[in-house]
Coordinates of C-alpha atoms in Angstrom, one line a residue:
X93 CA 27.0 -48.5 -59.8
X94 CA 28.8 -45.6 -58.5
X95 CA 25.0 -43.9 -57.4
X96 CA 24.5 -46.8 -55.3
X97 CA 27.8 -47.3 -53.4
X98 CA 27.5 -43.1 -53.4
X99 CA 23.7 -43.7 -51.6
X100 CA 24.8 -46.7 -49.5
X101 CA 28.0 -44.7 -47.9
X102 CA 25.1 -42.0 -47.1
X103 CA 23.0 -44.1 -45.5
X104 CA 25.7 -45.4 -43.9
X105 CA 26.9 -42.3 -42.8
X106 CA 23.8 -41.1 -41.5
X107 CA 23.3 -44.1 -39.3
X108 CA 26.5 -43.5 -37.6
X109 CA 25.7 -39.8 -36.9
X110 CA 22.1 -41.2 -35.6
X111 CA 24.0 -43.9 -33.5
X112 CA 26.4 -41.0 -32.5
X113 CA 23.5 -38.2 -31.2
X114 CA 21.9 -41.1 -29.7
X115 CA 24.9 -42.1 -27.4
X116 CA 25.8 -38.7 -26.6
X117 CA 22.1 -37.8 -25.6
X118 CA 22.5 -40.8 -23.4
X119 CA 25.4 -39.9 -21.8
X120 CA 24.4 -36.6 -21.2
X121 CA 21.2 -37.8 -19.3
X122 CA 23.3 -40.0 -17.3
X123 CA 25.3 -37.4 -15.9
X124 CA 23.8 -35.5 -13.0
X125 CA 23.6 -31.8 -13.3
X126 CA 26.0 -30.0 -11.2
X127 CA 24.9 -29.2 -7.6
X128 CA 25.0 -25.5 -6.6
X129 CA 27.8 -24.8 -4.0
X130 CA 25.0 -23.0 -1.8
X131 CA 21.6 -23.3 -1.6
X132 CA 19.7 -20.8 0.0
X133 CA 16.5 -20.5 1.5
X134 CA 14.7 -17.3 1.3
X135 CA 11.2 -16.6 3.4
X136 CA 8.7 -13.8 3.0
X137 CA 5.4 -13.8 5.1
X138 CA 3.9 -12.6 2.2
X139 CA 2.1 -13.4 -1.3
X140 CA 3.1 -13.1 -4.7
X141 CA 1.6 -9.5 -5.3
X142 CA 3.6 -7.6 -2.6
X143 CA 7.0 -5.8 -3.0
X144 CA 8.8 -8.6 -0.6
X145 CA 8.1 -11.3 -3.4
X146 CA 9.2 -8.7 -6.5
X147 CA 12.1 -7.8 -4.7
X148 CA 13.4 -11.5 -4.5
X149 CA 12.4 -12.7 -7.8
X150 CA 15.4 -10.0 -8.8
X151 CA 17.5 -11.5 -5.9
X152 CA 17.0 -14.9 -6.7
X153 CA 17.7 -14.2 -10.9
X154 CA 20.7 -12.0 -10.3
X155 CA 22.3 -14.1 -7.9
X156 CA 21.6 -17.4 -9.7
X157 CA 23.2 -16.2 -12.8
X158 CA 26.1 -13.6 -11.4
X159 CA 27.1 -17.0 -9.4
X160 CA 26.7 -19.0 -12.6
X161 CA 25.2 -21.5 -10.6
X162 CA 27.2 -21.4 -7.6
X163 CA 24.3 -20.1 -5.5
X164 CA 20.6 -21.4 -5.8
X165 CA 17.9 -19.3 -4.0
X166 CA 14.6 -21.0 -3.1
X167 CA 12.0 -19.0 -2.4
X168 CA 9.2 -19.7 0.6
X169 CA 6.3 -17.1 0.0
X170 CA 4.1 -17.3 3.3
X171 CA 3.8 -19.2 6.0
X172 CA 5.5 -22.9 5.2
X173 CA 8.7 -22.8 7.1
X174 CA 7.9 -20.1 9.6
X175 CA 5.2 -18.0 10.8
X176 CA 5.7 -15.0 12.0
X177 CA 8.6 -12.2 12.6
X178 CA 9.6 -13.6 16.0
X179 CA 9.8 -17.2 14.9
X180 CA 11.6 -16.2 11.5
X181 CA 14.3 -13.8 13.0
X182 CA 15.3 -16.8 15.1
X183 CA 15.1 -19.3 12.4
X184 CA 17.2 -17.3 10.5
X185 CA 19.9 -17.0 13.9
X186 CA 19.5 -21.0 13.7
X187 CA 19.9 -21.6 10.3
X188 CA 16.8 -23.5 9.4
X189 CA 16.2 -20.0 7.2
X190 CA 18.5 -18.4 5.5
X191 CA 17.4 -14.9 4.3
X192 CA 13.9 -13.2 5.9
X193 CA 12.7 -9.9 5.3
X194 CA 10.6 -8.0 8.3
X195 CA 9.0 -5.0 8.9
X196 CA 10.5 -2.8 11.6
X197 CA 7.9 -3.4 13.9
X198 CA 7.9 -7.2 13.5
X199 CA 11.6 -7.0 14.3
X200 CA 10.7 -4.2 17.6
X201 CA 10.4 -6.7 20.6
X202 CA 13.8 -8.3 19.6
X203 CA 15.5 -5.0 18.8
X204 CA 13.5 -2.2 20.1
X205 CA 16.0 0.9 18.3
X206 CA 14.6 -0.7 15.1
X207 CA 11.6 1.6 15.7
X208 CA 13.7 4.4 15.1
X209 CA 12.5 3.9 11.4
X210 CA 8.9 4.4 12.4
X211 CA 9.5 7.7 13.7
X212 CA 7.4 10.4 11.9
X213 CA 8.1 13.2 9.4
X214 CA 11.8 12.1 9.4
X215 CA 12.2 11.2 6.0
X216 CA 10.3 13.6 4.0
X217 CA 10.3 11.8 1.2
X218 CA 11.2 8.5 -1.6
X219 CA 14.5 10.6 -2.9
X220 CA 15.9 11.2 0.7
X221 CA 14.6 7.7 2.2
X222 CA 16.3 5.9 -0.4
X223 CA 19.2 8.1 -0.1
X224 CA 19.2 7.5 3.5
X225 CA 18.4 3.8 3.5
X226 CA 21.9 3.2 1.1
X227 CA 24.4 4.9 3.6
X228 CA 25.6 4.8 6.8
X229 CA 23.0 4.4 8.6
X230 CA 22.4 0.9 7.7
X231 CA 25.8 -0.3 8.6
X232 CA 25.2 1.0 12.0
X233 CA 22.0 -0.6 12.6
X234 CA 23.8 -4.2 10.9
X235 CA 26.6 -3.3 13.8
X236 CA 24.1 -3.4 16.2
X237 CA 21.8 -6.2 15.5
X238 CA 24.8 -8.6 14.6
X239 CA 26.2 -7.3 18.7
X240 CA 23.0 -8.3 20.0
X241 CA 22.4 -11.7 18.5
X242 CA 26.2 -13.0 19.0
X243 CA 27.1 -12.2 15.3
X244 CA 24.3 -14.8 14.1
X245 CA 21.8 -12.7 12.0
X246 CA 23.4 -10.1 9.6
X247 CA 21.2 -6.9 7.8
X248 CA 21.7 -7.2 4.6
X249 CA 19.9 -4.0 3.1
X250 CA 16.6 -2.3 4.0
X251 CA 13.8 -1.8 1.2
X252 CA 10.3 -0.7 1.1
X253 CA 7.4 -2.6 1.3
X254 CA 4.2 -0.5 0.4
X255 CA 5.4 2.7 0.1
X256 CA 4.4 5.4 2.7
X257 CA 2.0 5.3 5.6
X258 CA -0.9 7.7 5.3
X259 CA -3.5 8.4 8.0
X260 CA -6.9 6.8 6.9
X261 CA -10.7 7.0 8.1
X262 CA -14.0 6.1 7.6
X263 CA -15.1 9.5 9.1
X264 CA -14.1 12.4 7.5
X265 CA -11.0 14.6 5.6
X266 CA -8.3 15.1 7.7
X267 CA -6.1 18.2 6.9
X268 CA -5.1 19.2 10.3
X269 CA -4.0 17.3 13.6
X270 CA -7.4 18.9 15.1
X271 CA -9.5 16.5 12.7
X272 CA -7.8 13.9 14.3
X273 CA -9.5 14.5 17.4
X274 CA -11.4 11.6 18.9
X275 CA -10.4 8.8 15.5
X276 CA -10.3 5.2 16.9
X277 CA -6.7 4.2 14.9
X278 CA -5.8 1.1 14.5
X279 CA -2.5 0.1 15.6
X280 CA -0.5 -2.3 15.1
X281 CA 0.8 -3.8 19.4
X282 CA 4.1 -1.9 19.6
X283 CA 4.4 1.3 21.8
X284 CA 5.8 3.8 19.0
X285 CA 2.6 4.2 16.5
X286 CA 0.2 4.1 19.5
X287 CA 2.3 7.2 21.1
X288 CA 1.9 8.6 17.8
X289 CA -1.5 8.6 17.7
X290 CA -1.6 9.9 21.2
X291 CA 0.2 13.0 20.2
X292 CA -2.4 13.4 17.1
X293 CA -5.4 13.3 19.6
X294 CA -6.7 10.2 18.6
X295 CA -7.0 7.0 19.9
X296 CA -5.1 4.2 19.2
X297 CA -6.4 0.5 18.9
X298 CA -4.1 -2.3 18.4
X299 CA -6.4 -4.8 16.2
X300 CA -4.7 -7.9 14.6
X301 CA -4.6 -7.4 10.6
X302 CA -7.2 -9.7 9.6
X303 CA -9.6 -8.5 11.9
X304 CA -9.1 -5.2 10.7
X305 CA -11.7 -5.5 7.9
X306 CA -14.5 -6.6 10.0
X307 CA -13.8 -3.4 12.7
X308 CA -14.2 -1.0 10.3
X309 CA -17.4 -2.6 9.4
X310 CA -18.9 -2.3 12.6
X311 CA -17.0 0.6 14.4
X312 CA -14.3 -0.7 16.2
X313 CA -11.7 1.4 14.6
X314 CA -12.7 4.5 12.6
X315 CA -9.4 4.9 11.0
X316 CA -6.0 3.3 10.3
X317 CA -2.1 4.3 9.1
X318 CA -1.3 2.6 6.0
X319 CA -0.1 2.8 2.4
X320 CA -2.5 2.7 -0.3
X321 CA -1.8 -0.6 -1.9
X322 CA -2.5 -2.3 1.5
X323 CA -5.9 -0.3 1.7
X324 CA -7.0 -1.4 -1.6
X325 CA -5.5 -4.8 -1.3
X326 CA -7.7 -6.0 1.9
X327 CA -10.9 -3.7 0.0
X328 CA -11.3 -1.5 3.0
X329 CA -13.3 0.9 0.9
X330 CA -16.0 -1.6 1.1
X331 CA -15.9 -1.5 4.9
X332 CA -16.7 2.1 4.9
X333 CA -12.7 3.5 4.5
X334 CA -13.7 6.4 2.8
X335 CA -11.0 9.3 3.6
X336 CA -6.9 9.3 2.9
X337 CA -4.4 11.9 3.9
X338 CA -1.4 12.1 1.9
X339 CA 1.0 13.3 4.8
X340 CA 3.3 10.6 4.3
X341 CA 4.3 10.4 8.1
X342 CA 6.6 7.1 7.8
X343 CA 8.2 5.1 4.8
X344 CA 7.8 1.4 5.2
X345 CA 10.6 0.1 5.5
X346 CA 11.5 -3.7 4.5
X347 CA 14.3 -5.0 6.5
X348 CA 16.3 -7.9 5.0
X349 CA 18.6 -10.4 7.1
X350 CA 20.8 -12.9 6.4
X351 CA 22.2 -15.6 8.5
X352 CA 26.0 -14.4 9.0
X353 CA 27.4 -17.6 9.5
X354 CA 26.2 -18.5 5.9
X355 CA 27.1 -15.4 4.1
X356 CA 30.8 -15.4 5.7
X357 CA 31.6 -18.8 4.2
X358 CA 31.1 -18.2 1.2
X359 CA 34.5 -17.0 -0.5
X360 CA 34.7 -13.3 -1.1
X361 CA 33.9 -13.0 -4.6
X362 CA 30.2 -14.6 -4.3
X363 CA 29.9 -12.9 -1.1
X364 CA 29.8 -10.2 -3.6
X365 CA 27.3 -11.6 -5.6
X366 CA 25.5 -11.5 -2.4
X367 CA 26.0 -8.2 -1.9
X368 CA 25.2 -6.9 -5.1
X369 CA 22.1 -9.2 -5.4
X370 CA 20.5 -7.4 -2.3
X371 CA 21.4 -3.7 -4.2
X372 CA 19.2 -5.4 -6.9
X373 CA 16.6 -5.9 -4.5
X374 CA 16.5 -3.0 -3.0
X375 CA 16.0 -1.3 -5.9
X376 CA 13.3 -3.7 -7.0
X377 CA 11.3 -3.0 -3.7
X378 CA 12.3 0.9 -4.1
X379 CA 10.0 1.1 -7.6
X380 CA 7.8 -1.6 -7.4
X381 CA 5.6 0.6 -4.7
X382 CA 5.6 3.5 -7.2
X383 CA 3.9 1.8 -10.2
X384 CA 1.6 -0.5 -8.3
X385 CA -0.1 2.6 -6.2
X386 CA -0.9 4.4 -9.3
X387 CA -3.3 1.6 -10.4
X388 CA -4.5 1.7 -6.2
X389 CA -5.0 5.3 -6.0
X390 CA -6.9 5.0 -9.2
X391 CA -9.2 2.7 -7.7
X392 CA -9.5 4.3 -4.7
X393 CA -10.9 7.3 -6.5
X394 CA -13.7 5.3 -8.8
X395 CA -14.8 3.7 -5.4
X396 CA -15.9 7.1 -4.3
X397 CA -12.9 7.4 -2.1
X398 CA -11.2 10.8 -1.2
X399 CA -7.7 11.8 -1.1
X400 CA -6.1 14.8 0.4
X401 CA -2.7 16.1 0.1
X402 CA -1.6 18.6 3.0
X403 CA 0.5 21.6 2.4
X404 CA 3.8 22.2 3.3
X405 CA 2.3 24.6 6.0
X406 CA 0.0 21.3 7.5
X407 CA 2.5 19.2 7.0
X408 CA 4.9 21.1 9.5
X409 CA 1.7 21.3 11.8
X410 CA 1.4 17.5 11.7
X411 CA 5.0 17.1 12.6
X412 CA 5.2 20.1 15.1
X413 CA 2.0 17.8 16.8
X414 CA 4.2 14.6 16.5
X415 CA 7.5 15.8 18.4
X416 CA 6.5 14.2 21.8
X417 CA 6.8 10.7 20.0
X418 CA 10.6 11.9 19.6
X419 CA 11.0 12.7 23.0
X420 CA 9.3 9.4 24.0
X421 CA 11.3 7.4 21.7
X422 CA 14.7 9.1 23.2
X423 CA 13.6 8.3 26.8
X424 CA 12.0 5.3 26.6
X425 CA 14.3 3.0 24.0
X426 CA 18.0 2.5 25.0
X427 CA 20.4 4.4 22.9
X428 CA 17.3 6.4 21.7
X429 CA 19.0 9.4 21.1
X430 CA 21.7 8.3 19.6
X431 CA 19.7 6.8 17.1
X432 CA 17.7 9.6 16.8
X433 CA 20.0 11.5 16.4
X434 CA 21.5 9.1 13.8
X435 CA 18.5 9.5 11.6
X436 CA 18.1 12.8 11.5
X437 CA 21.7 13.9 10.6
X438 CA 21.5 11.4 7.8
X439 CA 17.9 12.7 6.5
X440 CA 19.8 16.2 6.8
X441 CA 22.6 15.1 5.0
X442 CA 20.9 13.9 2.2
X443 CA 18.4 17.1 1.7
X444 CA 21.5 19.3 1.6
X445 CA 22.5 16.7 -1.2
X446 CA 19.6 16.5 -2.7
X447 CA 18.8 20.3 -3.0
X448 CA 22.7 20.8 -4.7
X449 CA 22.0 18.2 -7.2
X450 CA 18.8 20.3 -8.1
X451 CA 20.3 23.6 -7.8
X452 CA 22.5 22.1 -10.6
X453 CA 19.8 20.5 -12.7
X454 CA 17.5 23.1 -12.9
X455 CA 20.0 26.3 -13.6

């Protein structure tokens, strides 16, 4: 008798813990998950195998959970709510978009000083870029940009997006300015890289990106200035690219704005999150360049493709060929010089810290 009241109590009992879970699985499914207290949306013209896309898959993960789900970040890769760097930059002063990330020269016909980061031979290399690209220099250029669109579009850090440009042809090694001589370089249509190429002795020819493939294919353009992922991601060793110099003559930067009218309402301390969000980033886009041109140069190689590094001795003959593009940029861009100047006493600065930290590491 007592096993049987013992076994009905237990069934009992489990029915009631049944009944239980079931009404608290139902009330939980009734209850809407909490909304995020900002929802932002984030654009890159881009596709899922570039730096722009790593670099906010960190942004988007970091700020998510640092926020604990204050912020959510939704990410646009391409083309779907804007097109280009014009059209973004303002969508981003209007508010349609939230976050956008540019190169400098999609961003030069709206602020023409952002060239300043194309100029050549500044930043020698990924220590002092990155150095550089963390400092002052980029609260300056945030100053500027946020004066000359009435405090609507706010730089929020400046990344990399390919790593460095390097001179490329179809025709022949280049180790000296001289070998230059007569190249048809493609160019992107802005008035810095094509003055560059002046100075070099070639030719420049602005040809749109997806054209490019095609024109080295049939001779329109002999060379072009680019990193090495890009090269092998558009297969331009198949189109006769043949020939890369390793002179590493500007570091491609990735600018990334916010819209300030956004950022400054959130309270302070996920502004931080924010801000700390786009460190993450940055240092996303820094590596991600480094490990994917490994597999790129690689393959450049087994494609019959030949690389050259210059020494330091060519590499101060490429820049010493380059200086006129300073003087152009000084005299032909307002505030030119002071950016210039800007630039260069930041590289400096961060050489002379650089070259302390290894006097100290190596003794």
């Amino acid at each position: 008798m007592k096993k049987t009241v013992s076994k009905m109590r237990n069934a009992l009992k489990g029915s009631a813990l049944a009944l239980l879970a079931g009404m608290m699985t139902t009330a939980a499914l009734s209850v809407p998950a909490m909304a995020a207290d900002f929802n932002l949306r984030a654009v890159a013209n881009s596709n899922e195998n570039d730096e722009d896309y790593d670099g906010l898959i960190v942004f988007k993960d970091f700020v998510e959970a640092h926020s604990n789900g204050k912020i959510k970040v939704d990410l646009f890769i391409g083309t779907q709510l804007c097109g280009n760097g014009t059209e973004c930059i303002q969508a981003v002063e209007d508010g349609s978009v939230d976050i956008y990330i540019s190169t400098s020269g999609g961003a030069a016909n709206m602020f023409p000083y952002i060239q300043v980061l194309d100029l050549p031979y500044v930043l020698p290399d990924d220590r002092t870029a990155e150095a550089v690209l963390q400092g002052d220099f980029v609260r300056e250029l945030r100053k500027a940009i946020l004066a000359d669109t009435d405090n609507k579009l706010r730089l929020m850090a400046i990344g990399n997006t390919g790593g460095w440009r390097n001179f490329a042809n179809t025709k022949r090694t280049v180790k000296s300015p001289g070998d230059m001589e007569g190249l048809k370089i493609r160019t992107v249509v802005a008035d810095l890289p094509q003055e560059l190429v002046k100075a070099l002795g070639a030719s420049p020819t602005p040809i749109p990106w997806p054209e490019l493939y095609t024109s080295f294919q049939t001779g329109v353009v002999e060379g072009s200035k680019n990193g090495i992922t890009d090269i092998m991601g558009m297969k331009f060793p198949e189109a006769g690219l043949k020939y890369v110099t390793l002179d590493g003559h500007a570091y491609m930067s990735a600018l990334w704005y916010m819209n300030n009218e956004v950022f400054l309402d959130m309270p302070a301390d996920l502004r931080k999150v924010v801000v700390d969000g786009f460190r993450a980033l940055q240092q996303a886009t820094f590596a991600s360049p480094k490990r994917k041109s490994i597999a790129a140069y690689e393959a450049f190689k087994k494609s019959g493709g030949k690389l050259y590094v210059p020494t330091p001795e060519e590499k101060a003959a490429f820049q010493e060929a380059a200086a006129p593009v300073y003087i152009w940029f000084q005299e032909n861009v307002e505030d030119g010089k002071k950016w210039f100047d800007l630039l260069q006493s930041e590289s400096d600065k961060a050489q002379q810290q650089i070259a302390a930290a290894d006097k100290a590491d190596l003794s």
